[in-house]
XYZ file of C-alpha atoms in Angstrom:
786
model
C -12.013 -29.283 -17.058
C -12.961 -32.802 -16.868
C -13.147 -33.960 -13.138
C -10.528 -37.737 -14.259
C -7.806 -35.473 -15.575
C -8.214 -33.408 -12.478
C -7.470 -36.592 -10.252
C -5.011 -37.848 -12.193
C -2.751 -35.196 -12.304
C -3.302 -34.646 -8.139
C -4.839 -31.289 -8.427
C -7.406 -31.847 -5.735
C -4.161 -32.346 -3.402
C -2.775 -28.848 -4.664
C -6.365 -27.372 -2.790
C -5.855 -29.558 -0.070
C -2.777 -28.164 0.443
C -3.787 -24.155 0.522
C -7.075 -25.783 2.464
C -4.600 -25.451 5.714
C -4.424 -21.206 5.357
C -8.101 -20.874 5.055
C -10.776 -19.620 8.446
C -13.741 -19.071 7.283
C -16.525 -21.544 6.470
C -16.816 -20.047 3.227
C -13.588 -19.784 2.025
C -13.838 -23.505 1.885
C -16.789 -23.828 0.050
C -15.024 -21.232 -1.820
C -11.811 -23.674 -2.436
C -14.438 -26.424 -3.113
C -15.800 -25.556 -6.681
C -12.867 -24.514 -7.617
C -11.760 -24.807 -10.432
C -9.612 -24.072 -13.862
C -10.531 -21.186 -15.708
C -11.026 -21.137 -19.099
C -11.695 -17.094 -20.562
C -8.662 -14.787 -20.152
C -10.600 -12.079 -17.842
C -11.782 -14.981 -15.665
C -7.712 -15.882 -15.333
C -6.754 -12.217 -15.383
C -8.387 -11.209 -11.934
C -7.744 -14.287 -9.985
C -4.488 -14.090 -10.753
C -4.799 -10.444 -9.612
C -6.396 -10.752 -6.432
C -3.502 -13.490 -4.980
C -1.013 -11.118 -6.225
C -3.128 -7.458 -4.342
C -3.251 -10.521 -1.477
C 0.533 -11.857 -1.786
C 0.612 -8.206 -1.629
C -0.974 -7.761 1.504
C 0.685 -10.405 2.907
C 4.620 -8.794 2.405
C 3.706 -5.497 3.200
C 0.950 -6.601 6.349
C 1.552 -10.080 7.309
C -2.553 -10.490 5.479
C -6.253 -9.524 5.393
C -6.927 -9.596 9.193
C -9.663 -12.622 9.067
C -10.791 -14.006 11.949
C -12.584 -17.536 12.089
C -16.191 -17.322 10.974
C -18.543 -19.778 10.528
C -21.252 -19.688 7.663
C -23.980 -17.463 8.054
C -25.821 -18.644 5.293
C -28.434 -21.588 7.128
C -29.324 -18.931 10.509
C -30.609 -16.818 7.481
C -32.622 -18.271 5.785
C -34.515 -19.276 9.539
C -34.705 -15.489 9.841
C -36.286 -15.106 6.088
C -38.975 -17.643 7.355
C -39.618 -15.669 10.925
C -37.732 -17.898 12.675
C -35.426 -16.324 16.330
C -31.945 -16.870 16.212
C -29.934 -19.161 19.696
C -27.560 -15.982 21.749
C -25.240 -18.888 19.228
C -26.432 -17.994 15.990
C -26.884 -14.594 16.905
C -23.112 -14.709 18.295
C -22.084 -15.891 14.661
C -23.754 -12.701 12.834
C -22.681 -10.606 14.719
C -18.860 -11.499 14.119
C -19.940 -11.244 10.912
C -20.694 -8.005 11.100
C -17.842 -7.373 13.046
C -15.380 -8.571 10.268
C -16.796 -6.851 7.767
C -16.056 -3.361 9.587
C -12.401 -4.561 10.653
C -11.723 -4.971 6.847
C -13.088 -2.202 4.845
C -11.727 0.091 7.164
C -8.457 -2.304 6.303
C -8.442 -1.357 3.158
C -9.495 2.068 3.365
C -6.331 2.326 5.859
C -4.371 0.433 3.094
C -5.656 3.038 0.217
C -4.485 6.268 2.964
C -1.187 4.771 2.680
C -1.036 4.257 -0.888
C -0.886 0.969 -1.201
C -1.623 -0.363 -5.025
C -3.938 -3.303 -5.779
C -5.814 -4.246 -9.193
C -8.867 -5.967 -8.130
C -9.283 -6.368 -4.315
C -10.350 -2.322 -3.518
C -13.173 -3.265 -5.565
C -14.246 -6.475 -3.399
C -13.795 -4.797 -0.226
C -15.308 -1.698 -1.092
C -18.665 -3.859 -1.874
C -18.600 -5.360 2.236
C -21.803 -3.331 3.144
C -21.318 -2.199 7.650
C -24.614 -1.584 9.571
C -22.838 0.042 11.741
C -26.148 0.188 14.415
C -27.035 -3.140 13.904
C -22.970 -4.527 14.677
C -23.096 -1.589 17.554
C -26.445 -3.314 19.093
C -25.355 -7.138 18.404
C -21.924 -6.659 19.859
C -23.041 -4.760 22.881
C -26.185 -7.609 23.238
C -24.055 -10.769 22.965
C -20.185 -12.904 23.211
C -18.826 -14.236 20.856
C -19.462 -17.497 22.649
C -22.655 -17.011 22.929
C -22.986 -15.711 25.790
C -25.854 -12.864 26.398
C -24.080 -10.146 28.147
C -25.288 -7.637 31.356
C -26.309 -4.735 29.019
C -28.554 -6.059 26.533
C -30.976 -4.466 28.144
C -31.252 -3.079 31.898
C -34.013 -5.382 32.812
C -31.852 -8.187 33.087
C -29.355 -6.509 34.477
C -31.297 -5.568 37.639
C -32.721 -9.882 37.554
C -28.947 -11.001 36.958
C -27.966 -8.671 40.598
C -31.254 -9.431 42.270
C -29.701 -13.765 41.650
C -26.322 -13.016 43.010
C -27.307 -11.742 46.170
C -30.091 -14.347 46.655
C -28.121 -16.811 45.688
C -25.105 -15.232 48.436
C -27.659 -15.523 51.611
C -28.501 -19.113 50.849
C -24.171 -19.922 50.547
C -24.560 -17.605 54.126
C -27.478 -19.272 55.581
C -26.218 -23.017 54.431
C -22.456 -21.709 55.201
C -23.863 -21.834 58.820
C -25.227 -25.722 58.492
C -21.560 -26.887 57.325
C -18.965 -24.753 59.871
C -22.488 -25.046 63.027
C -23.558 -28.106 65.815
C -25.163 -29.667 62.210
C -22.844 -30.359 60.333
C -21.963 -33.252 62.062
C -25.042 -34.694 59.993
C -23.455 -33.969 57.113
C -21.610 -36.649 55.121
C -18.848 -33.792 53.841
C -19.358 -30.465 54.424
C -19.813 -29.619 51.324
C -22.854 -27.245 49.793
C -23.911 -28.418 46.783
C -26.868 -28.252 43.264
C -30.271 -31.133 42.457
C -33.020 -29.834 40.078
C -31.434 -26.305 40.096
C -31.842 -25.835 44.381
C -29.562 -26.101 46.823
C -29.107 -28.616 49.134
C -26.727 -30.204 51.712
C -25.343 -34.223 51.704
C -26.448 -35.384 54.878
C -26.293 -38.815 56.448
C -29.290 -41.213 55.620
C -29.742 -42.908 59.973
C -29.600 -38.681 60.398
C -33.416 -38.149 58.181
C -35.797 -37.394 61.001
C -32.915 -34.914 62.998
C -32.034 -32.915 59.962
C -35.260 -32.428 59.095
C -36.149 -30.803 55.656
C -36.967 -30.593 51.862
C -35.617 -34.975 50.544
C -34.454 -34.433 46.481
C -31.230 -36.887 45.489
C -29.723 -39.576 47.020
C -26.854 -41.159 46.057
C -25.308 -43.939 44.841
C -25.529 -46.698 47.856
C -28.382 -44.301 49.773
C -25.795 -43.785 51.670
C -26.195 -40.021 51.587
C -29.308 -37.988 51.037
C -29.246 -34.986 49.190
C -31.561 -32.500 51.929
C -32.565 -28.639 50.674
C -32.822 -27.237 54.695
C -36.689 -25.752 55.688
C -34.701 -22.582 56.232
C -33.400 -21.733 52.211
C -37.049 -22.952 51.120
C -38.054 -19.632 50.403
C -34.759 -18.433 48.894
C -35.324 -21.362 46.659
C -38.334 -20.184 45.131
C -37.164 -16.545 45.318
C -34.032 -18.033 43.216
C -35.829 -20.191 40.917
C -38.663 -16.911 40.409
C -35.546 -14.782 39.123
C -34.029 -17.472 37.306
C -37.285 -17.804 35.064
C -37.588 -13.989 34.238
C -33.842 -13.756 33.209
C -34.667 -17.203 31.094
C -37.696 -15.513 29.461
C -35.997 -12.104 29.670
C -33.089 -12.971 27.338
C -35.521 -14.977 24.678
C -36.796 -11.755 24.747
C -33.669 -10.228 23.454
C -32.449 -12.723 21.307
C -35.836 -12.413 19.506
C -35.375 -8.419 19.225
C -32.026 -9.075 17.783
C -33.931 -11.209 15.941
C -35.955 -8.602 14.289
C -33.432 -6.355 13.860
C -31.077 -8.569 10.735
C -34.199 -10.223 9.757
C -34.386 -6.780 7.534
C -31.075 -7.460 6.290
C -30.468 -10.949 5.844
C -29.302 -10.553 2.184
C -26.317 -7.631 2.609
C -25.174 -9.985 5.264
C -24.987 -13.343 3.143
C -22.855 -11.076 0.759
C -20.750 -9.888 3.301
C -19.965 -12.959 4.346
C -19.384 -14.554 0.460
C -17.488 -11.770 -0.093
C -15.027 -11.630 3.390
C -14.962 -15.911 2.420
C -13.963 -14.357 -1.474
C -11.070 -12.267 1.081
C -10.296 -15.212 2.903
C -9.243 -17.805 -0.217
C -7.286 -15.020 -1.838
C -5.773 -14.781 1.323
C -5.129 -18.540 1.441
C -3.575 -18.724 -2.022
C -0.774 -16.631 -1.275
C -0.018 -17.624 1.834
C 0.030 -21.540 -0.118
C 2.581 -19.295 -2.549
C 4.398 -17.762 -0.490
C 4.967 -20.959 2.054
C 5.820 -22.889 -1.457
C 7.996 -20.737 -2.743
C 5.788 -20.416 -5.856
C 5.791 -16.740 -7.994
C 3.102 -15.316 -10.657
C 3.332 -16.749 -13.644
C 2.502 -14.280 -16.957
C -0.495 -14.961 -19.627
C 0.141 -15.036 -22.347
C -1.471 -13.714 -25.268
C 0.464 -16.792 -27.914
C -0.773 -19.664 -27.534
C 2.635 -20.367 -25.864
C 4.122 -21.816 -22.178
C 7.469 -21.713 -20.676
C 7.674 -22.530 -17.272
C 11.835 -21.662 -15.409
C 13.140 -23.657 -13.119
C 10.341 -25.382 -12.349
C 9.547 -28.473 -9.774
C 6.394 -30.361 -9.106
C 4.552 -28.512 -5.985
C 4.037 -31.996 -4.153
C 7.617 -32.132 -4.638
C 10.127 -30.992 -1.691
C 11.223 -27.902 -3.687
C 14.691 -28.391 -1.596
C 15.130 -31.388 -3.198
C 12.832 -30.956 -6.849
C 15.025 -31.527 -9.582
C 14.218 -28.236 -11.381
C 14.133 -28.043 -15.103
C 12.837 -25.293 -17.758
C 9.444 -26.655 -19.590
C 8.934 -25.347 -22.979
C 5.964 -25.481 -25.538
C 4.306 -23.638 -28.474
C 6.013 -21.211 -30.494
C 8.214 -23.638 -33.266
C 6.838 -27.422 -31.646
C 2.957 -28.320 -30.038
C 4.578 -31.979 -29.466
C 7.197 -33.050 -27.407
C 8.007 -36.363 -27.252
C 9.688 -37.075 -23.987
C 12.400 -40.241 -23.691
C 15.150 -41.743 -21.250
C 15.027 -45.319 -18.962
C 12.487 -46.329 -17.060
C 11.983 -44.024 -12.786
C 14.028 -41.575 -14.756
C 11.363 -38.976 -14.123
C 9.397 -38.940 -17.847
C 6.166 -39.222 -15.912
C 6.614 -36.666 -13.171
C 7.539 -33.983 -16.249
C 4.335 -34.818 -17.664
C 2.632 -33.943 -14.717
C 4.340 -31.239 -14.026
C 3.716 -29.566 -16.539
C -0.139 -30.320 -16.870
C -0.940 -29.256 -12.977
C 1.393 -26.444 -13.157
C -0.965 -25.201 -15.534
C -3.669 -26.437 -14.149
C -2.483 -24.227 -10.475
C -2.244 -20.999 -13.285
C -5.573 -21.048 -14.782
C -7.285 -21.515 -11.074
C -5.291 -18.156 -10.360
C -2.388 -19.726 -8.254
C 1.025 -19.151 -8.134
C 3.539 -21.510 -10.425
C 5.865 -23.487 -8.798
C 8.808 -21.463 -11.171
C 11.112 -18.418 -10.939
C 9.390 -15.487 -11.931
C 8.686 -14.873 -16.241
C 7.549 -17.598 -15.600
C 4.245 -17.845 -18.470
C 1.181 -20.032 -19.435
C -1.259 -20.172 -21.607
C -5.262 -21.074 -21.998
C -6.495 -24.196 -22.762
C -9.835 -25.437 -22.610
C -9.153 -28.818 -21.602
C -6.758 -30.639 -20.014
C -6.451 -34.541 -20.948
C -4.548 -36.786 -19.108
C -3.977 -40.426 -19.699
C -1.339 -41.414 -17.006
C -0.613 -44.095 -15.155
C -1.834 -49.007 -14.842
C -4.275 -48.682 -14.619
C -5.690 -51.837 -15.153
C -8.581 -53.303 -13.904
C -9.121 -57.129 -12.797
C -13.209 -56.417 -12.042
C -13.545 -54.705 -15.258
C -11.183 -57.589 -17.284
C -8.910 -54.634 -18.969
C -4.804 -55.220 -18.839
C -2.805 -51.979 -19.479
C -2.834 -51.396 -22.581
C -6.979 -51.801 -23.079
C -6.539 -49.422 -19.842
C -4.519 -46.534 -21.780
C -6.576 -47.776 -25.226
C -9.916 -46.733 -23.215
C -8.871 -43.007 -21.639
C -7.842 -42.862 -25.604
C -10.362 -42.962 -27.303
C -12.601 -41.214 -24.703
C -11.657 -37.913 -24.825
C -9.841 -38.218 -28.768
C -13.097 -37.470 -30.251
C -13.456 -33.761 -26.759
C -9.766 -32.544 -27.614
C -9.313 -29.395 -30.042
C -6.440 -26.497 -31.057
C -7.289 -25.293 -26.884
C -6.606 -29.018 -25.991
C -3.830 -30.408 -23.742
C -2.819 -33.621 -23.796
C -0.772 -35.448 -22.223
C 0.119 -39.166 -22.547
C 2.079 -40.881 -20.999
C 3.934 -44.799 -22.369
C 1.665 -44.471 -25.306
C 1.413 -46.821 -27.100
C 2.938 -49.438 -24.793
C 1.945 -52.038 -23.471
C 1.304 -54.589 -26.325
C 3.960 -55.707 -28.961
C 6.986 -53.014 -30.561
C 6.511 -52.807 -33.664
C 2.864 -52.509 -33.596
C 2.033 -50.250 -30.470
C 5.087 -47.672 -32.006
C 3.220 -47.706 -35.582
C -0.388 -47.248 -32.908
C 1.706 -44.290 -31.278
C 2.076 -42.893 -34.010
C -1.159 -42.597 -35.901
C -2.327 -41.516 -32.696
C -0.099 -38.158 -32.592
C -0.815 -38.109 -36.100
C -4.280 -37.344 -35.184
C -4.125 -34.876 -32.073
C -1.389 -33.322 -34.132
C -4.302 -32.755 -37.087
C -6.842 -31.625 -35.264
C -4.026 -28.268 -33.899
C -4.090 -29.517 -30.262
C -0.803 -29.790 -27.653
C 0.470 -32.624 -26.709
C 3.320 -33.885 -24.349
C 4.130 -37.767 -24.738
C 6.433 -40.095 -23.169
C 8.061 -43.201 -24.783
C 10.214 -46.115 -25.092
C 9.684 -46.660 -28.417
C 12.475 -45.834 -31.371
C 10.472 -45.498 -34.914
C 8.950 -42.170 -32.118
C 12.434 -40.543 -32.210
C 12.682 -40.168 -35.284
C 9.055 -39.372 -35.399
C 9.974 -36.395 -33.277
C 12.943 -35.693 -36.145
C 10.322 -36.096 -39.272
C 7.135 -34.646 -38.128
C 6.577 -30.620 -38.181
C 6.038 -28.927 -35.019
C 7.311 -31.683 -33.009
C 10.256 -32.106 -31.027
C 12.245 -34.626 -29.000
C 13.308 -34.495 -25.467
C 14.530 -36.646 -22.773
C 15.680 -37.201 -19.146
C 19.450 -36.948 -18.412
C 20.839 -40.776 -17.175
C 24.616 -39.844 -16.048
C 26.274 -43.255 -16.960
C 29.226 -42.571 -14.248
C 27.143 -43.162 -11.579
C 24.821 -45.552 -14.000
C 21.918 -43.322 -13.031
C 19.237 -40.624 -13.832
C 19.356 -36.658 -12.559
C 15.898 -35.830 -13.882
C 16.719 -32.918 -16.042
C 14.867 -32.694 -19.141
C 16.609 -32.087 -21.947
C 14.513 -30.844 -25.048
C 16.363 -30.959 -28.198
C 17.582 -34.517 -27.874
C 16.116 -37.588 -27.987
C 16.973 -40.391 -24.859
C 19.690 -41.926 -25.719
C 20.956 -45.250 -25.970
C 23.289 -46.042 -21.815
C 24.075 -49.850 -22.950
C 27.355 -48.983 -24.500
C 28.145 -47.312 -21.182
C 26.522 -49.416 -18.729
C 27.932 -52.419 -20.493
C 32.119 -50.202 -20.024
C 31.447 -50.164 -16.570
C 30.072 -53.122 -16.044
C 33.524 -54.860 -17.363
C 32.144 -55.909 -20.181
C 35.494 -56.412 -22.959
C 36.768 -53.006 -24.688
C 37.289 -54.900 -28.166
C 33.249 -56.213 -27.918
C 32.099 -51.625 -26.910
C 33.962 -50.638 -29.634
C 33.176 -52.973 -32.878
C 28.995 -51.921 -31.142
C 30.436 -48.129 -31.325
C 31.738 -49.071 -35.261
C 27.327 -50.427 -36.374
C 26.039 -47.341 -34.644
C 25.596 -44.165 -36.809
C 27.629 -41.313 -37.120
C 25.480 -39.749 -38.734
C 22.460 -40.243 -35.484
C 25.707 -38.902 -32.411
C 25.964 -35.061 -34.942
C 22.550 -34.661 -35.656
C 22.150 -35.832 -31.919
C 24.780 -32.897 -30.606
C 23.085 -30.434 -33.690
C 19.297 -30.436 -32.222
C 20.944 -30.026 -28.564
C 23.233 -27.037 -28.779
C 20.249 -25.590 -31.541
C 17.722 -25.974 -28.652
C 20.434 -24.544 -25.862
C 20.161 -21.877 -28.219
C 16.781 -21.047 -27.854
C 16.605 -21.785 -24.569
C 19.768 -18.960 -23.856
C 17.506 -16.733 -25.986
C 14.391 -16.912 -23.720
C 16.330 -16.721 -20.898
C 18.830 -13.446 -22.429
C 14.796 -11.986 -23.747
C 13.332 -13.293 -20.033
C 16.090 -10.485 -18.678
C 16.037 -8.249 -20.526
C 12.663 -7.074 -20.171
C 12.764 -7.528 -16.350
C 16.042 -4.902 -16.583
C 13.661 -2.862 -19.548
C 10.881 -2.599 -16.891
C 13.712 -1.957 -13.391
C 15.210 0.931 -16.287
C 12.197 2.648 -16.462
C 10.606 2.225 -12.751
C 14.142 3.704 -11.655
C 13.476 6.873 -14.250
C 10.653 8.058 -12.407
C 11.567 7.075 -9.812
C 14.556 9.900 -10.053
C 12.105 12.084 -12.205
C 9.767 12.208 -9.297
C 13.016 12.834 -7.263
C 14.222 14.959 -9.064
C 11.398 17.641 -8.606
C 10.555 16.780 -5.840
C 13.583 18.019 -4.801
C 13.684 21.029 -6.316
C 10.899 21.799 -4.993
C 11.342 21.640 -1.551
C 14.523 23.468 -2.932
C 12.415 25.967 -4.095
C 10.562 26.200 -1.109
C 13.470 25.904 1.671
C 14.933 28.989 0.224
C 11.770 30.735 -0.098
C 11.431 30.208 3.481
C 15.373 31.316 4.112
C 13.737 34.766 2.861
C 11.058 35.590 4.250
C 12.823 34.531 6.793
C 15.560 36.545 6.296
C 13.128 39.941 5.832
C 10.673 39.464 8.055
C 14.256 40.095 10.724
C 15.591 42.915 8.293
C 12.077 44.107 8.333
C 12.322 44.478 12.696
C 15.910 46.069 12.215
C 15.010 48.706 10.183
C 12.032 49.422 11.960
C 14.644 49.503 15.398
C 16.491 50.861 12.810
C 14.871 53.617 12.221
C 13.664 54.126 15.996
C 16.885 54.886 16.130
C 17.628 57.245 13.462
C 14.999 58.886 15.280
C 15.708 59.255 18.544
C 19.432 60.888 16.804
C 17.479 63.270 15.185
C 15.504 65.337 17.972
C 18.854 64.530 19.551
C 20.422 66.512 17.201
C 17.314 68.936 17.916
C 18.134 69.430 21.051
C 22.051 70.202 20.811
C 22.507 67.235 22.348
C 24.413 65.732 18.797
C 25.108 67.088 15.449
C 24.526 64.050 13.048
C 24.859 64.768 9.308
C 21.524 63.510 7.350
C 23.261 61.912 4.436
C 24.893 59.293 6.964
C 21.725 58.806 8.126
C 20.500 57.478 4.672
C 23.759 55.845 3.500
C 23.168 54.043 7.591
C 19.058 52.761 6.235
C 20.510 52.212 2.711
C 22.883 49.567 4.060
C 19.765 48.117 5.690
C 17.742 48.501 3.091
C 20.312 46.417 0.983
C 19.787 43.305 3.188
C 15.620 42.835 1.772
C 15.797 39.159 0.217
C 13.706 39.750 -3.756
C 11.522 36.990 -2.509
C 11.164 34.782 -5.958
C 8.415 35.798 -8.202
C 8.576 32.711 -10.992
C 5.129 31.803 -9.877
C 3.696 34.824 -9.706
C 2.888 35.563 -13.227
C 1.315 38.914 -12.370
C 3.996 40.144 -10.629
C 5.948 38.877 -13.757
C 4.420 40.596 -16.028
C 4.217 44.295 -13.896
C 8.321 43.258 -13.507
C 8.870 43.200 -16.754
C 7.143 46.835 -17.929
C 9.761 48.256 -15.387
C 12.772 47.938 -17.564
C 15.317 49.888 -17.818
C 16.142 52.698 -20.467
C 18.622 55.267 -20.770
C 16.336 58.830 -19.355
C 14.509 56.554 -17.195
C 12.890 58.738 -13.952
C 13.821 56.093 -11.249
C 13.764 55.954 -7.398
C 17.076 55.778 -5.721
C 16.015 53.021 -3.262
C 18.935 52.772 -0.956
C 18.623 56.935 -0.831
C 15.423 57.547 -0.732
C 16.174 60.408 -3.708
C 14.167 60.432 -7.802
C 17.563 60.523 -10.510
C 17.135 60.346 -14.211
C 18.926 57.593 -16.000
C 22.165 59.103 -18.028
C 23.468 55.576 -19.451
C 24.676 51.743 -18.335
C 27.920 51.909 -16.703
C 28.427 47.509 -16.309
C 26.287 45.034 -16.526
C 24.501 45.787 -14.132
C 25.813 49.119 -12.879
C 23.649 52.856 -14.990
C 25.262 56.269 -14.151
C 21.865 57.639 -12.798
C 21.280 62.362 -12.112
C 21.016 62.817 -8.613
C 19.452 66.580 -8.465
C 23.340 68.556 -9.302
C 24.860 64.692 -8.139
C 26.563 62.828 -10.952
C 26.318 59.002 -9.599
C 26.878 55.255 -10.378
C 24.444 52.368 -8.701
C 23.351 48.714 -9.012
C 19.867 48.536 -10.889
C 18.830 45.672 -7.980
C 18.957 49.582 -6.087
C 16.679 51.515 -9.250
C 12.785 51.688 -9.208
C 11.465 52.770 -12.922
C 9.193 55.424 -12.176
C 6.378 57.791 -13.971
C 5.088 61.585 -13.668
C 2.112 60.640 -12.424
C 3.570 58.455 -9.993
C 6.464 61.068 -8.909
C 3.186 63.574 -8.166
C 0.617 61.105 -6.033
C 3.571 60.556 -3.996
C 2.773 61.566 -0.123
C 6.827 63.552 0.095
C 6.902 63.308 4.386
C 8.953 66.296 4.297
C 8.395 69.597 2.878
C 11.325 69.769 0.434
C 9.745 70.863 -3.249
C 11.704 69.514 -6.990
C 12.236 71.706 -9.930
C 12.929 69.980 -13.131
C 15.730 72.921 -13.197
C 17.398 72.235 -10.471
C 15.696 69.537 -8.438
C 15.920 71.296 -4.849
C 14.483 74.473 -4.583
C 17.089 77.997 -2.722
C 14.388 79.292 0.043
C 11.243 76.517 2.094
C 8.349 78.158 3.463
C 8.328 76.913 7.033
C 5.515 80.082 7.607
C 2.519 77.596 9.287
C 4.120 74.986 10.557
C 4.763 74.535 14.340
C 7.663 73.868 16.054
C 8.942 71.109 16.224
C 7.822 70.502 12.885
C 9.227 73.518 10.905
C 13.176 72.513 12.647
C 12.274 68.551 11.261
C 11.972 70.532 7.477
C 14.829 72.844 8.101
C 17.234 69.595 9.531
C 15.799 67.482 6.147
C 16.244 70.861 3.715
C 19.363 71.808 4.838
C 21.595 68.456 4.090
C 19.049 67.583 0.809
C 20.815 71.863 -0.259
C 24.008 70.216 0.600
C 23.782 67.496 -1.144
C 22.506 69.795 -4.035
C 25.762 72.200 -3.677
C 23.608 75.080 -2.745
C 26.369 77.938 -1.235
C 23.441 79.838 0.146
C 19.546 79.150 0.715
C 16.745 81.605 2.135
C 14.430 79.647 5.375
C 11.194 81.751 5.649
C 9.155 81.816 8.559
C 7.995 84.912 9.189
C 7.274 87.551 11.812
C 4.654 86.303 14.160
C 4.882 86.329 17.397
C 9.176 85.363 16.838
C 8.915 81.997 18.758
C 10.015 79.705 15.187
C 12.241 82.864 14.283
C 13.640 82.138 17.240
C 13.713 77.956 17.741
C 15.049 78.084 14.658
C 17.497 80.733 14.902
C 19.160 78.224 19.114
C 18.839 75.702 15.790
C 21.203 77.339 13.307
C 24.319 78.584 16.245
C 24.468 74.642 16.999
C 24.436 73.329 12.934
C 27.895 72.338 12.011
C 26.882 72.462 8.369
C 26.011 75.807 9.068
C 28.956 78.549 8.131
C 26.974 81.904 8.960
C 23.016 83.608 8.392
C 21.333 86.857 9.330
C 18.567 87.965 8.381
C 17.104 88.968 4.851
C 17.718 92.519 3.531
C 13.777 94.910 4.797
C 12.846 94.741 0.775
C 13.369 90.637 1.360
C 10.980 90.126 4.913
C 13.478 91.193 6.234
C 14.003 89.847 9.742
C 10.720 87.584 8.599
C 13.927 85.598 6.447
C 16.772 84.220 7.651
C 19.373 83.975 4.546
C 21.613 80.413 5.814
C 24.850 80.537 4.142
C 26.364 76.154 4.229
C 30.577 75.450 4.888
């Protein structure tokens, strides 16, 4: 971009406004070098960085950057082997500490899922030097003071200095408060030539004694070092000299420490300056009320409700400005002081800001394009020294850039062809516009010539525009009207000033009605085009919002379903844990009841105990197998069909499916019983599973009856035999047997006696007797059931 046009369009004033938001020397240097970019990649990168910084400013109040001095000169001195001063080392240390803090800030942003396009890449290019940073932070404060922790010797020397100084003050205090106080001009202790002294009246010089180091201007006061503190002052001087030498050694050591990393530190400083500039552009955009422009690919621009950035946005008139698609040349007419020149500058300056990566003073949805050059001939630059008139000044500018323009140029003419004979000026203006249009450049020009209004109608890709004038107040409104040439307001002004109506009517009849109708028609078409642009922008905005809302709803719905499934599974697991605990307790209670019944205390039927346990089993919640494909396939293998062997989980009994008795119920043959069971209470089993199951009771099943008519208890212990008898009699009763045989053998007779005692107390036993001699005699008992 040519510097003259940048100055004419006040581009450097914009940079000066942005400068106030910078805090680093490197950022200010980068801003000084900033110029509008001319490639799409550069502009997209710059705008993306500004948007990232604006998002950080909105979410986190900006990137945390302190004031940082440019350390590049210090690093160059290190490269040639020099040592840095304490303040220079403090500046380098501040760069390193800021590097670590900024990088950690961006890591936290990433952890918080803050979406950024470009600044993560910049921030993660920062190279932290933890050991060097720690040593500098420990040794040097921000103001350049070398801390006591820089070395153990320095800490020791400073303690010694404090002790010596305190001894000197204590000794001198005796002079200021004792008999010698009468010799002093003031009862104070002061320092001359780095030694502690007292202000002694000159007439007492011989009476006081000691060495004179200075005297007052009047000569009436001598600053004397009493001989009592000479040794202490000498010791203090030696300690301070040792301290200075140790500080110099520390500074040399620290300089040697960072010397190998000068390139990394310089790169970090430049990156911090770049982030500082992005921060400043975001803060400037916020205070200006600017918005992010969209970069078009069709070489058109559209500024929605744009205003000049150097004007107060609360007072500035905002206009919609477009250039590109249907027309590449715009001719603006209107009265003086009506806003033509400020409109011209607004177009050029906003385009320069956008190409520099700055947000523009216009509403959201505005578009910019890319110009390789912007040429501006604006204002009166007549020069007495160069003997240039207004016309000559304009022509000089125009001649300078006519040979440089191209299809990627934007040319801004202010009062083209003015300052000379109107007829010649209009002809010259038309010829210049034709030449620029032939080269494909974009043009915005202001003019007073009526011939150019006709030119705007006749030439392709050209449109008239004007700044509005309020005939009722006789003042300009500064509104830009694209498609409508500037009207002459002479008739309206004359009427308001009192010119007779007859004269006004005569003049009106002389004005071409076709010209008026054409103005109205063009104005209507331009308004419709503007409305279409606004509707397109609004529709696109709604589309983006709808897509985002749809995406958010899909994510929320998926998250809700996932959370619901997790909560349901968690609730089922908790319920199952409760049921398991309750079942455990119930099993213990049932075991206790059986033991009581065996001991003769209670007579509880086994089928009632099984039913009770079945009710507990029903409380178990089936857990979701949807996500467990292995279990799901295993479950599918257990689809129920007639004649399948099944286990009735509630009763712990095995049976055979007869037929389906409802949507979810089956009729099941259990022994000699037929029962209607819900399919959730059935588990399909195979013959191999049946044979492999651990049968805790000694009850035997046969294929025909399901339960044997005899129970062999021989070889069993007393408690085990009674438990098996108890279960066997309940099962036999469920099977409908009228009598069964218990084979207990003869042995010692204790098992027979225990069984006899049990049968006497059992309510399910009608009577019992020993078997016949040929069937075992008293080694077996025949039990008749009720």
